[in-house]
mmCIF file of C-alpha atoms in Angstrom:
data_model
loop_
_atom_site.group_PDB
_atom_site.id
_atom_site.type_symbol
_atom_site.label_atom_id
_atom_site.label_comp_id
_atom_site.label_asym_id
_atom_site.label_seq_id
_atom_site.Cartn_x
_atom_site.Cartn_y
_atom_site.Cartn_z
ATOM 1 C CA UNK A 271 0.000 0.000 0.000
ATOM 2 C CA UNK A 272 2.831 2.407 0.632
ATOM 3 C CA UNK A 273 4.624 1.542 -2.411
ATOM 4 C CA UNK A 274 1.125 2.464 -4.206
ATOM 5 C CA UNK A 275 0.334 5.661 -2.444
ATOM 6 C CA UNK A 276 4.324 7.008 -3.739
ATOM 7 C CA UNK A 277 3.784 5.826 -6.905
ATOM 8 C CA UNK A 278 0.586 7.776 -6.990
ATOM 9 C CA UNK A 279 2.231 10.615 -5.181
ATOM 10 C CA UNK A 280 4.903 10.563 -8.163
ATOM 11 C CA UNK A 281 3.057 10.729 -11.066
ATOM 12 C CA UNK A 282 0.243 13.091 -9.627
ATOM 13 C CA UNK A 283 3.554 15.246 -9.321
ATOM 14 C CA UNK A 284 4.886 14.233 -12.641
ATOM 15 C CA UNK A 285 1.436 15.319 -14.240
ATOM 16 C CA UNK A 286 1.354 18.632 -12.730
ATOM 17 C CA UNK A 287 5.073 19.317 -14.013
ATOM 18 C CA UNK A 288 3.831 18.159 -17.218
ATOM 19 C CA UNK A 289 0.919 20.737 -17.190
ATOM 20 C CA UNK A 290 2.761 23.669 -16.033
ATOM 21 C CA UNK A 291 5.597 22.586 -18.642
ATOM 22 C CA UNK A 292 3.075 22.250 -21.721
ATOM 23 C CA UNK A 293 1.384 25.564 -20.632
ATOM 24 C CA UNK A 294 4.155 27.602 -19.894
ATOM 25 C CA UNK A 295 5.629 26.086 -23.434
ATOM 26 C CA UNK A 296 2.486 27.316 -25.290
ATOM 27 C CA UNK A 297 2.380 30.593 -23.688
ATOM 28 C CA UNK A 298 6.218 30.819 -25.389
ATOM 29 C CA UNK A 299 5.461 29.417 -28.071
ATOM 30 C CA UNK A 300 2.591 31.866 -28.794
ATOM 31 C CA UNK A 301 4.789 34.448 -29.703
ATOM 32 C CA UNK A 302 5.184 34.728 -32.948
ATOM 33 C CA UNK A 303 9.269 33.589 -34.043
ATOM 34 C CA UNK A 304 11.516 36.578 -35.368
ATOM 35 C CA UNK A 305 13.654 36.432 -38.163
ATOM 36 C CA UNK A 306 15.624 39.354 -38.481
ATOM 37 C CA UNK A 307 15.499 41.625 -41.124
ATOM 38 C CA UNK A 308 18.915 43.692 -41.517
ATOM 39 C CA UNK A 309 18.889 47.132 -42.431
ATOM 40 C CA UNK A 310 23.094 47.751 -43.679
ATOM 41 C CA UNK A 311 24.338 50.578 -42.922
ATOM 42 C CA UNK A 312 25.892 51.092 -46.356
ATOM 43 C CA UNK A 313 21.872 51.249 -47.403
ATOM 44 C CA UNK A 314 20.398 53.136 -44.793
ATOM 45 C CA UNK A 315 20.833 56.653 -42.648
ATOM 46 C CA UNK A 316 18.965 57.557 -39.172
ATOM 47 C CA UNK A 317 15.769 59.683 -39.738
ATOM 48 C CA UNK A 318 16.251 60.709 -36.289
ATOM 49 C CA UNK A 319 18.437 62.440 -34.037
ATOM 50 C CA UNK A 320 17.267 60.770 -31.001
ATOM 51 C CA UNK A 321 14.666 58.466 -30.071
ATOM 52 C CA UNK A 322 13.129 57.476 -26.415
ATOM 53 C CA UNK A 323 11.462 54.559 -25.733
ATOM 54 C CA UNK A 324 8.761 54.518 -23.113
ATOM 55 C CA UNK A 325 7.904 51.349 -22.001
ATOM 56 C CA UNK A 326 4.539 50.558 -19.839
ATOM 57 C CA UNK A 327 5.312 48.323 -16.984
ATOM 58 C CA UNK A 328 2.087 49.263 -14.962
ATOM 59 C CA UNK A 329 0.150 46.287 -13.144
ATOM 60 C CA UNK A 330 -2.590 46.380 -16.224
ATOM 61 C CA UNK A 331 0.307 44.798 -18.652
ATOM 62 C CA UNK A 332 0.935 41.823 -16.271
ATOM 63 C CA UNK A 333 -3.009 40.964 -17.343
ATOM 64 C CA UNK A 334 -3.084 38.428 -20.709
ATOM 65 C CA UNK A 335 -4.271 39.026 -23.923
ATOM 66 C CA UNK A 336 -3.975 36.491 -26.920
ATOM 67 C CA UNK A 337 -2.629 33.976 -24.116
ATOM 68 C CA UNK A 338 0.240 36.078 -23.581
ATOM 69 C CA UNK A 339 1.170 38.900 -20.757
ATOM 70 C CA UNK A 340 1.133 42.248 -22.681
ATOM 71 C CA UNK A 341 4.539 42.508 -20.618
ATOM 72 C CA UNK A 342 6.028 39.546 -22.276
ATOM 73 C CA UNK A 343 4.279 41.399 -25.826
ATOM 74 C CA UNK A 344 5.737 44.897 -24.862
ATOM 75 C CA UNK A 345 9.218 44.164 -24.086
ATOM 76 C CA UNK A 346 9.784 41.327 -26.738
ATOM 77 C CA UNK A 347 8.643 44.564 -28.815
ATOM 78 C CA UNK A 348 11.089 46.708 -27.135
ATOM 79 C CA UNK A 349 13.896 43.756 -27.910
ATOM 80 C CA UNK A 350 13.297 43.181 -31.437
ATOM 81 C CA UNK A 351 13.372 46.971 -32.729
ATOM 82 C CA UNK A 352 16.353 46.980 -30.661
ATOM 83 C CA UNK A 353 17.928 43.604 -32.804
ATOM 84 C CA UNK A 354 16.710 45.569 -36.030
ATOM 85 C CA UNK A 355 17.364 48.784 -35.509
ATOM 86 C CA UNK A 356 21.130 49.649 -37.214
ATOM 87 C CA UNK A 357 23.538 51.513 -35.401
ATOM 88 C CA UNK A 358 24.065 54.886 -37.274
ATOM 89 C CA UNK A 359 25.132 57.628 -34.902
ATOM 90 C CA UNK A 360 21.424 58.403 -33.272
ATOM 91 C CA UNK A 361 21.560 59.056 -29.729
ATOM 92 C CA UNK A 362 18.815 56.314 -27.835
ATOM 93 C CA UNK A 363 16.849 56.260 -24.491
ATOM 94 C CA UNK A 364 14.716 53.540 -22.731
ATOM 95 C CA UNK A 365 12.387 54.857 -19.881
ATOM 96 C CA UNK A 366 9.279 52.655 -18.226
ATOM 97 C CA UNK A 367 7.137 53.395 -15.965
ATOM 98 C CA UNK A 368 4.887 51.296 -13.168
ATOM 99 C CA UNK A 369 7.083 48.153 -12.741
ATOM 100 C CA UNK A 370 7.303 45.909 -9.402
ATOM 101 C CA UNK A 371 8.706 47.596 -6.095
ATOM 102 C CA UNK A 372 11.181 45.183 -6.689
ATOM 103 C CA UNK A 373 12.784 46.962 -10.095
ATOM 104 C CA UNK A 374 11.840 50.329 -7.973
ATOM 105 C CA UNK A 375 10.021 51.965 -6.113
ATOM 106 C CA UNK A 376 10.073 55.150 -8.479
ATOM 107 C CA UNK A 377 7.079 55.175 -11.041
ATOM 108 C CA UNK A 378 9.118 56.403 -13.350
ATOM 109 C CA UNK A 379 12.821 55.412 -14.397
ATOM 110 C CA UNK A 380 15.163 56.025 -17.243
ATOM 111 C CA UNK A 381 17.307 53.038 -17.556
ATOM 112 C CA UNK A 382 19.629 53.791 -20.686
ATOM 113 C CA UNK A 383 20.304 56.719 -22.166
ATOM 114 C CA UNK A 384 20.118 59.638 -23.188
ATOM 115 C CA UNK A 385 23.497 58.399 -25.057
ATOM 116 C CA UNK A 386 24.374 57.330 -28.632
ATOM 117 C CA UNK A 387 22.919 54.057 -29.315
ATOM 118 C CA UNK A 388 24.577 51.065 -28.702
ATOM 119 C CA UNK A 389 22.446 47.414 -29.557
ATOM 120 C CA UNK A 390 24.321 45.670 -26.653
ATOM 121 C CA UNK A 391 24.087 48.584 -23.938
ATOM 122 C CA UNK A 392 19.899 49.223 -24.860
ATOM 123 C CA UNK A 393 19.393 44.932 -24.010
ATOM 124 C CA UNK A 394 21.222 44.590 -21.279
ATOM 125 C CA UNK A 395 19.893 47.861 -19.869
ATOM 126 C CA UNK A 396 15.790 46.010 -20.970
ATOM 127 C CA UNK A 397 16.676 42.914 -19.255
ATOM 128 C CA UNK A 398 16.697 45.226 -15.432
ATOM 129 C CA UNK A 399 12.817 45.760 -16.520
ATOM 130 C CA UNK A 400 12.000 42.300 -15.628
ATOM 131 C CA UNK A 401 8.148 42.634 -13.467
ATOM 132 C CA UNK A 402 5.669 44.541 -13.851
ATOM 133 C CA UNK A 403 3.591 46.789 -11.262
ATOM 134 C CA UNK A 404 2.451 49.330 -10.064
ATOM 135 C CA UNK A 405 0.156 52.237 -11.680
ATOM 136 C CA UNK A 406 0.519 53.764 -15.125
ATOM 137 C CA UNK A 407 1.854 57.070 -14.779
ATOM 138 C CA UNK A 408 2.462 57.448 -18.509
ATOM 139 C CA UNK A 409 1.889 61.053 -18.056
ATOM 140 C CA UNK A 410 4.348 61.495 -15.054
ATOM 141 C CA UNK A 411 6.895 59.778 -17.559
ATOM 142 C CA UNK A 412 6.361 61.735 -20.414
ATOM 143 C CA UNK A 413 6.982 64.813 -18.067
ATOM 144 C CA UNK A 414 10.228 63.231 -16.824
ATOM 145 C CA UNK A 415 11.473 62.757 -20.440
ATOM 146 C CA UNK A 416 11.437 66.282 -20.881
ATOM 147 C CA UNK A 417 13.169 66.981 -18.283
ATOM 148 C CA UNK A 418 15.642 64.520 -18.327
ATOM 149 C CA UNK A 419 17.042 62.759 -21.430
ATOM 150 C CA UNK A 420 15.377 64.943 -24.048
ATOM 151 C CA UNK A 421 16.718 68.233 -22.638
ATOM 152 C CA UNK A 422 20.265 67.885 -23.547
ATOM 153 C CA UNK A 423 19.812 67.139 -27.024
ATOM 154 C CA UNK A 424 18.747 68.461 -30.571
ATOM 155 C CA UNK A 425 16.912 67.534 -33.746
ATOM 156 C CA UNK A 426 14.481 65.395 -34.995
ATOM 157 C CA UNK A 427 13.107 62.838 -31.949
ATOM 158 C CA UNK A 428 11.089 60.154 -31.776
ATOM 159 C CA UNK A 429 9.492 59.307 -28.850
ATOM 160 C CA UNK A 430 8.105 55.280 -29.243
ATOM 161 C CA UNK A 431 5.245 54.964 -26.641
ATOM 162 C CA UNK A 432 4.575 51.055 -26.051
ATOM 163 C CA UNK A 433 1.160 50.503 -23.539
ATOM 164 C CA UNK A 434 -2.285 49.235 -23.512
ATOM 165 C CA UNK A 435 -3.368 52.770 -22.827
ATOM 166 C CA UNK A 436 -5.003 52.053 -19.191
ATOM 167 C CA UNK A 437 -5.418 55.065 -17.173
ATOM 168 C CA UNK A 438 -4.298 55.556 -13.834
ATOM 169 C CA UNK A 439 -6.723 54.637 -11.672
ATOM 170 C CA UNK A 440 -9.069 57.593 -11.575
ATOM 171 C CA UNK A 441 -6.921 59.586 -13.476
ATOM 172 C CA UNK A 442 -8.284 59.871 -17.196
ATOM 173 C CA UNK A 443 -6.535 60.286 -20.517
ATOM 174 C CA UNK A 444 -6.775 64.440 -20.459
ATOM 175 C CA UNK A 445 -4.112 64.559 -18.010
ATOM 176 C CA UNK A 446 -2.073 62.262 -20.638
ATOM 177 C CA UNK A 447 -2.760 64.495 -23.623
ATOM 178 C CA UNK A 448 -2.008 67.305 -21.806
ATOM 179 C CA UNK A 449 1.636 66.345 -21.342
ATOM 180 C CA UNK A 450 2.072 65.357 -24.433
ATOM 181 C CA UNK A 451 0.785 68.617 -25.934
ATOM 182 C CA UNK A 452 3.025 69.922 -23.496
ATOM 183 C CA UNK A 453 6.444 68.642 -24.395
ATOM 184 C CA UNK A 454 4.909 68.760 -28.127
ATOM 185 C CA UNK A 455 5.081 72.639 -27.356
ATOM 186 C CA UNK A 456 8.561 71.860 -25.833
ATOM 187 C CA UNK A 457 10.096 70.794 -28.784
ATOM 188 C CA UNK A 458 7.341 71.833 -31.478
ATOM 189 C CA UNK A 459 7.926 69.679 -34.646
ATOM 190 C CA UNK A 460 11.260 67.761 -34.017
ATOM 191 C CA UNK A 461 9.202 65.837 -32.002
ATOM 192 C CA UNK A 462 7.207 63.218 -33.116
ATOM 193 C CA UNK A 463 5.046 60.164 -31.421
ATOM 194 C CA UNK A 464 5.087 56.581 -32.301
ATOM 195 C CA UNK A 465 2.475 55.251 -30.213
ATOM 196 C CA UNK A 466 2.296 50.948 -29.843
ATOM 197 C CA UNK A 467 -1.045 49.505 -28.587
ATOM 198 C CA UNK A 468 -0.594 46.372 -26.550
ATOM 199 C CA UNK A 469 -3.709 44.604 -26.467
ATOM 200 C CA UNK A 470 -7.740 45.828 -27.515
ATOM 201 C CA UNK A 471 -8.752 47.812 -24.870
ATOM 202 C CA UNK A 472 -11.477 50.463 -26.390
ATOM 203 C CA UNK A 473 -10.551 53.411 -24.179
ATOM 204 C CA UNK A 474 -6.652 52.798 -24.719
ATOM 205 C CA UNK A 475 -7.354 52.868 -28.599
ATOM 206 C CA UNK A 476 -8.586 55.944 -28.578
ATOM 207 C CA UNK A 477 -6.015 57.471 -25.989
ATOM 208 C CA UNK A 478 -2.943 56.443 -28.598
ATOM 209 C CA UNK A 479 -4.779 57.804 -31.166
ATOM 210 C CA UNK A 480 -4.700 61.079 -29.988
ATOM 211 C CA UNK A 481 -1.421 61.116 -29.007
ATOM 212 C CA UNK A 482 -0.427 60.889 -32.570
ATOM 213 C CA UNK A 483 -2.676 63.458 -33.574
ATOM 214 C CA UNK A 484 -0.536 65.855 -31.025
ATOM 215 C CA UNK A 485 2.594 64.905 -32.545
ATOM 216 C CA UNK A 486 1.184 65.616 -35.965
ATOM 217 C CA UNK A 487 4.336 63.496 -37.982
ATOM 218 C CA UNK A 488 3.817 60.287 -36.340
ATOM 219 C CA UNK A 489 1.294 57.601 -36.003
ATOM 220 C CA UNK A 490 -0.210 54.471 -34.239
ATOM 221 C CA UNK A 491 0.902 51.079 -34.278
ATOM 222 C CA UNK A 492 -0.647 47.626 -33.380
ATOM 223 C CA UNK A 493 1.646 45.402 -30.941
ATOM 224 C CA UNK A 494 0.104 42.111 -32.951
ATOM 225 C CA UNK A 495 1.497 43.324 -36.216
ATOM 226 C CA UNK A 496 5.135 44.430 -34.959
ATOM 227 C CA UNK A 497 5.523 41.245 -33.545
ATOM 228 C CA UNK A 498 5.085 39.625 -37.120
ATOM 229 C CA UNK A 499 8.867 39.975 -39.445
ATOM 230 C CA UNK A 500 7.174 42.030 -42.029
ATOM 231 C CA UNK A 501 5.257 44.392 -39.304
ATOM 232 C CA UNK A 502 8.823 44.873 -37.147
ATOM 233 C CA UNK A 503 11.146 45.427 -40.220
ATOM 234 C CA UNK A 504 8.397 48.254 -41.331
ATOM 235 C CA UNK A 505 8.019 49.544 -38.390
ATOM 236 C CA UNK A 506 11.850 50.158 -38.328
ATOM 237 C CA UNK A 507 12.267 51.617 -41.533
ATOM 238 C CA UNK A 508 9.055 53.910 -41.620
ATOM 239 C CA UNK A 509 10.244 55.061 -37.849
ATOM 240 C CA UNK A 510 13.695 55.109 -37.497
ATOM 241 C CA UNK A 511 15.515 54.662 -41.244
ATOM 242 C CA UNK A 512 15.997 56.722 -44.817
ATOM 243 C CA UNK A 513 17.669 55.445 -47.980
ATOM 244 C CA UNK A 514 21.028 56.549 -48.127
ATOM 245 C CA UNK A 515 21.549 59.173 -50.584
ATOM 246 C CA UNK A 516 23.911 58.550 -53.665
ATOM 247 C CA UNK A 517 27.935 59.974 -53.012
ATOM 248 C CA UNK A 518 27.901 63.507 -54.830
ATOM 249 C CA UNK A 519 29.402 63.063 -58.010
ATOM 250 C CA UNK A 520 32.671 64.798 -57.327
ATOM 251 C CA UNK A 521 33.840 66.886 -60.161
ATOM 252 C CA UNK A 522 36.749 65.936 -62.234
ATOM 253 C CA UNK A 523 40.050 67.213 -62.803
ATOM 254 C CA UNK A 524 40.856 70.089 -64.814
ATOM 255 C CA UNK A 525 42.664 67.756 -67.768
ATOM 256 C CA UNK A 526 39.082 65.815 -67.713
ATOM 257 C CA UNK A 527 36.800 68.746 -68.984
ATOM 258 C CA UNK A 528 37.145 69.552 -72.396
ATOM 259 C CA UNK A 529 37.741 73.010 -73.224
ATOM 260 C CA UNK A 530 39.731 73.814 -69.874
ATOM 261 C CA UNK A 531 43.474 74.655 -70.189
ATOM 262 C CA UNK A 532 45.852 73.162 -68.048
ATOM 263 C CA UNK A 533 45.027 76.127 -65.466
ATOM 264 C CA UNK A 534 41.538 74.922 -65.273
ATOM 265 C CA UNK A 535 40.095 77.758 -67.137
ATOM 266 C CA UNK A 536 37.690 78.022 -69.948
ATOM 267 C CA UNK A 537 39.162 80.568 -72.262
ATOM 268 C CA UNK A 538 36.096 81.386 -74.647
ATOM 269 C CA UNK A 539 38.031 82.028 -77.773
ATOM 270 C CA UNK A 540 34.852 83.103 -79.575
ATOM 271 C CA UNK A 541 33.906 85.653 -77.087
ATOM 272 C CA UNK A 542 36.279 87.977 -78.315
ATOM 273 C CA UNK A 543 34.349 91.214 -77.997
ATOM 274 C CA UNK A 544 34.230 93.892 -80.756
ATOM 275 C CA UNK A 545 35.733 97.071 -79.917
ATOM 276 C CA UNK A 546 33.776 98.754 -76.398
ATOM 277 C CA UNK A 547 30.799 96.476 -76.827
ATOM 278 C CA UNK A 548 29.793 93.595 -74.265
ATOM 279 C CA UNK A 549 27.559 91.599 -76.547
ATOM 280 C CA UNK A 550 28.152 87.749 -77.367
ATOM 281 C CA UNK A 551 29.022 87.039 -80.879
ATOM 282 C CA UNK A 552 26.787 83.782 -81.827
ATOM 283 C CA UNK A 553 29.906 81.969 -82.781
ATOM 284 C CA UNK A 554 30.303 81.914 -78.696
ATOM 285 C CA UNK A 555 26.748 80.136 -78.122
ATOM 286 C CA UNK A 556 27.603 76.686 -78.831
ATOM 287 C CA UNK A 557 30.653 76.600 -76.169
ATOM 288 C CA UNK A 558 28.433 78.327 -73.503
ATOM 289 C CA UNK A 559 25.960 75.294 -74.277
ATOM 290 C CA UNK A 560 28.785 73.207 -73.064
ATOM 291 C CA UNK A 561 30.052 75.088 -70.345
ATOM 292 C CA UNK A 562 26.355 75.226 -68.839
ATOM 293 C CA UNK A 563 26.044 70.989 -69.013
ATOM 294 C CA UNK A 564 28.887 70.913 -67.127
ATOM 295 C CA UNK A 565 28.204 72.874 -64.745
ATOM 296 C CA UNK A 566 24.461 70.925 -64.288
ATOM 297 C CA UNK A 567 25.855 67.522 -64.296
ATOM 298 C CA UNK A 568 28.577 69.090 -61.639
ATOM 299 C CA UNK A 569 25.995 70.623 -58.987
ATOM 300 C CA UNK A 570 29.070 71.209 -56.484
ATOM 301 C CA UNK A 571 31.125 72.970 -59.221
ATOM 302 C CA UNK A 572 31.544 76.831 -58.272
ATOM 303 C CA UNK A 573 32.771 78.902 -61.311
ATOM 304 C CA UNK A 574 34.621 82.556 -61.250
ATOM 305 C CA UNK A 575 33.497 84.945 -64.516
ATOM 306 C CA UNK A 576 36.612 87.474 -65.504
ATOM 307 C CA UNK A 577 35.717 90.176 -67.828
ATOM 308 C CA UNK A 578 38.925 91.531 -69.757
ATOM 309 C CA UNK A 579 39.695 94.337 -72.091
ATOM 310 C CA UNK A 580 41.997 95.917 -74.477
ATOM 311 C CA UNK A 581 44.026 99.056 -73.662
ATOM 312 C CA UNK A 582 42.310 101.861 -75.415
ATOM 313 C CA UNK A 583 40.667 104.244 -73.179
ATOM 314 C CA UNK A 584 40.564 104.856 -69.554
ATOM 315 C CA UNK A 585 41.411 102.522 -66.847
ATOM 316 C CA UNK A 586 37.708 103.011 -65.021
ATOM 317 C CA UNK A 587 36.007 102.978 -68.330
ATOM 318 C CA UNK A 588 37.553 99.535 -69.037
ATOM 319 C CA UNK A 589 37.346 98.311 -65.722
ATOM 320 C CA UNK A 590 33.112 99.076 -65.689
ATOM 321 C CA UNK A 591 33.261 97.405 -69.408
ATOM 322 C CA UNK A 592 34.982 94.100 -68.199
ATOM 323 C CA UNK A 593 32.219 93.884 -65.831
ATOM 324 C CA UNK A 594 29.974 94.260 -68.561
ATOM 325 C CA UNK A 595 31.147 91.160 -70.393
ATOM 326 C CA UNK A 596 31.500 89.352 -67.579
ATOM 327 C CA UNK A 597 27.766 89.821 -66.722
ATOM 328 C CA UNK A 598 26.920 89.084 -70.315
ATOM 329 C CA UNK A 599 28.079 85.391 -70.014
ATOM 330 C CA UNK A 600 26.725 84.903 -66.656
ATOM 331 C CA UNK A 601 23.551 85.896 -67.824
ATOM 332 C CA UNK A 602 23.887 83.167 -70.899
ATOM 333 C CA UNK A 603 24.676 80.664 -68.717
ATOM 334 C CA UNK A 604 21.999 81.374 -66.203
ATOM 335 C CA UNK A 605 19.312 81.392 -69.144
ATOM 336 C CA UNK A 606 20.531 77.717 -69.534
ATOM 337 C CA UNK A 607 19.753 76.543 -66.703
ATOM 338 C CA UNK A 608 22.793 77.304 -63.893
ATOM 339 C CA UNK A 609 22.262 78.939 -60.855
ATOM 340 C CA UNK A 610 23.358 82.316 -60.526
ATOM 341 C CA UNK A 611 24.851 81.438 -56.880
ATOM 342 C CA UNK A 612 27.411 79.359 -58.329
ATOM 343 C CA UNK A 613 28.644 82.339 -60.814
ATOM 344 C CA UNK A 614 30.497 85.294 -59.433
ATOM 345 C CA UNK A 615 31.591 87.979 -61.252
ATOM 346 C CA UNK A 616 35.205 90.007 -61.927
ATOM 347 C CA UNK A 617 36.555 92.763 -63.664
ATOM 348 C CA UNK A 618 40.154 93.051 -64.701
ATOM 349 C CA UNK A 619 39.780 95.577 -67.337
ATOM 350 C CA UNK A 620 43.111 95.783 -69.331
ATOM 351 C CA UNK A 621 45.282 94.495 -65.991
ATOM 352 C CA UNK A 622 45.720 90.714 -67.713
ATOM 353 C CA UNK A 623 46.345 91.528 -71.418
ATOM 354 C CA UNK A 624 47.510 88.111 -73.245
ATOM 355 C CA UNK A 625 48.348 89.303 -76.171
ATOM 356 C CA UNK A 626 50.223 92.674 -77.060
ATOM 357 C CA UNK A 627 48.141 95.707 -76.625
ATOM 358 C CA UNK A 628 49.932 97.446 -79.766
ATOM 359 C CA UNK A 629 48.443 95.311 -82.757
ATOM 360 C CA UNK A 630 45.300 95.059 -83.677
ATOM 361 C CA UNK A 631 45.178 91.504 -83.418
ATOM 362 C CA UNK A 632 46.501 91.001 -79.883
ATOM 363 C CA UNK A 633 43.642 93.731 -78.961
ATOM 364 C CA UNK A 634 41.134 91.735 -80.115
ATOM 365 C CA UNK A 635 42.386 88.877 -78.195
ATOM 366 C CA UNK A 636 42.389 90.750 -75.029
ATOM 367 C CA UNK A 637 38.502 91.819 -75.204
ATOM 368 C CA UNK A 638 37.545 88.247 -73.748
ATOM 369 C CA UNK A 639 36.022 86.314 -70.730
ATOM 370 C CA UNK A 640 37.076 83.863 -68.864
ATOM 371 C CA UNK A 641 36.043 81.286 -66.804
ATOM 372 C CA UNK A 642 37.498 79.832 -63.719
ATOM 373 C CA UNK A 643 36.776 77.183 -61.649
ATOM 374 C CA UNK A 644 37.130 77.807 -57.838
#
């Protein structure tokens, strides 16, 4: 009879260990699995300057929804953004609020950040917010994140908001709204909110809806569809990410632009003025064509326009009619398409002859523009 009532004893126990184990493994398992979706560097820059995370660990999140805490949902949230997310130079903060007396008994905290993101520092930093408790003072943390980790920096910031929206026990969503209008106001619009609904609650909906509104440039998320590869790696992108832009073309050597000298100026043999006039001959035009699509398929190229003139006549005279030309071919060129920022202007008068002054041929050299590149 003993022998009977142990073996009883042991597989009642067994049983039980088998329940727990098969429930506890289906509460895992009802998570959906993640399979990271990278996000290179060489592909990608940060949208943001900064970003905060504020995580609800109130006593409402330790209740279950879709056979899972909306803890477990929130933080395994919190983790997998964190496993995406590249680093790129943004500066990163994690706050909760709630949590167990046994995390802290502050009902807010800021446990990483405000600091340049690292992937390894933000997990080990989630892993200290571990229970959940306490009441949700989501508006007492917003407050603190002004005050604290979003006060020392600049720029664009996102400020990721993950909860089930439950309001603090008598205290309703206006106080909520009205601290995030405030810090809104703060930071006006560099600041933009990313709310994540953990569970279905009605009220909650509604309260992370118009959070977004305040922010104006962000918008509301679901917790079931971040937790699915294609929701996360969206998520990511649309929050946190923008295409890298192309390398500016840089623009090429002097020897590799035809009609530049070995100086790197365009010496516009057809430009040759007649005697004291500043109008391009047409023989000119088709040169300036080519000067201009240069210049537009070099955006970063800055270009210097010299005016120059023969020796006949007075030195102010000439100076005023060097300008003249000069003006003339930035004018062409602008009327093709350049920007008028990119060409500056300069008289020499008859300062630079290259030619002798004392033939009429090596006058009509010196009435000419130039064009250098700077």
């Amino acid at each position: 009879m003993k022998s009977f009532k142990i073996q009883l004893f042991t597989a009642l126990a067994l049983a039980i260990v088998f329940v727990l184990s098969g429930c506890s493994q289906k509460e895992v398992q009802t998570l959906p699995a993640f399979t990271l979706t990278p996000f290179s560097a060489d592909e990608y820059v940060s949208s943001v300057d900064n970003f905060v995370i504020v995580l609800d660990a109130s006593s409402s999140m330790d209740k279950p929804y879709m056979e899972n805490k909306k803890f477990d949902m929130a933080t395994q949230i919190v983790s997998r953004i964190n496993r995406t997310l590249p680093e790129l130079g943004q500066n990163g903060a994690l706050r909760s609020f709630g949590h167990s007396p046994a995390i802290s008994d502050k009902n807010t905290v800021l446990f990483y950040g405000m600091e340049q993101y690292a992937t390894y520092a933000l997990g080990e930093k989630l892993k200290m917010i571990s229970e959940p408790g306490g009441t949700s003072a989501l508006h007492t943390a917003l407050t603190a994140s002004g005050q604290e980790e979003l006060a020392s920096v600049y720029g664009k910031t996102a400020v990721i908001i993950i909860s089930d929206g439950q309001p603090e026990f008598s205290l309703e969503s206006p106080i909520t709204l009205k601290t995030a209008q405030a810090l809104k106001d703060q930071y006006g619009p560099e600041l933009c909110y990313y709310p994540v609904l953990v569970g279905d609650d009605e009220k909650g909906a509604v309260l992370m809806d118009d959070i977004a509104r305040i922010g104006e440039c962000g918008f509301v998320s679901n917790a079931d569809n971040l937790l699915t590869n294609a929701g996360m790696a969206g998520f990511v992108e649309d929050v946190f990410l923008a295409p890298k832009p192309a390398p500016p073309v840089a623009a090429p050597a002097p020897t590799e632009i035809k009609g530049l000298n070995e100086q790197g100026v365009w010496v516009v043999e057809d430009t040759h003025f007649d005697f004291d006039e500043s109008i391009i001959k047409p023989a000119a035009f088709e040169y300036l064509d080519h000067i201009a699509e240069i210049m537009q398929a070099y955006p970063d190229m800055q270009v210097q326009v010299q005016g120059h003139t023969d020796s006949i006549g007075t030195k102010a005279y000439n100076d005023a009619l060097s300008m003249r030309r000069a003006q003339a071919v930035k004018t062409y060129l602008v009327n093709k398409g350049v920007q008028k920022e990119r060409l500056s202007l300069e008289g020499f008068g008859f300062s630079k002859p290259v030619a002798s002054n004392n033939t009429a041929e090596g006058r009509a050299l010196n009435r000419r523009v130039e064009l250098h590149r700077k």
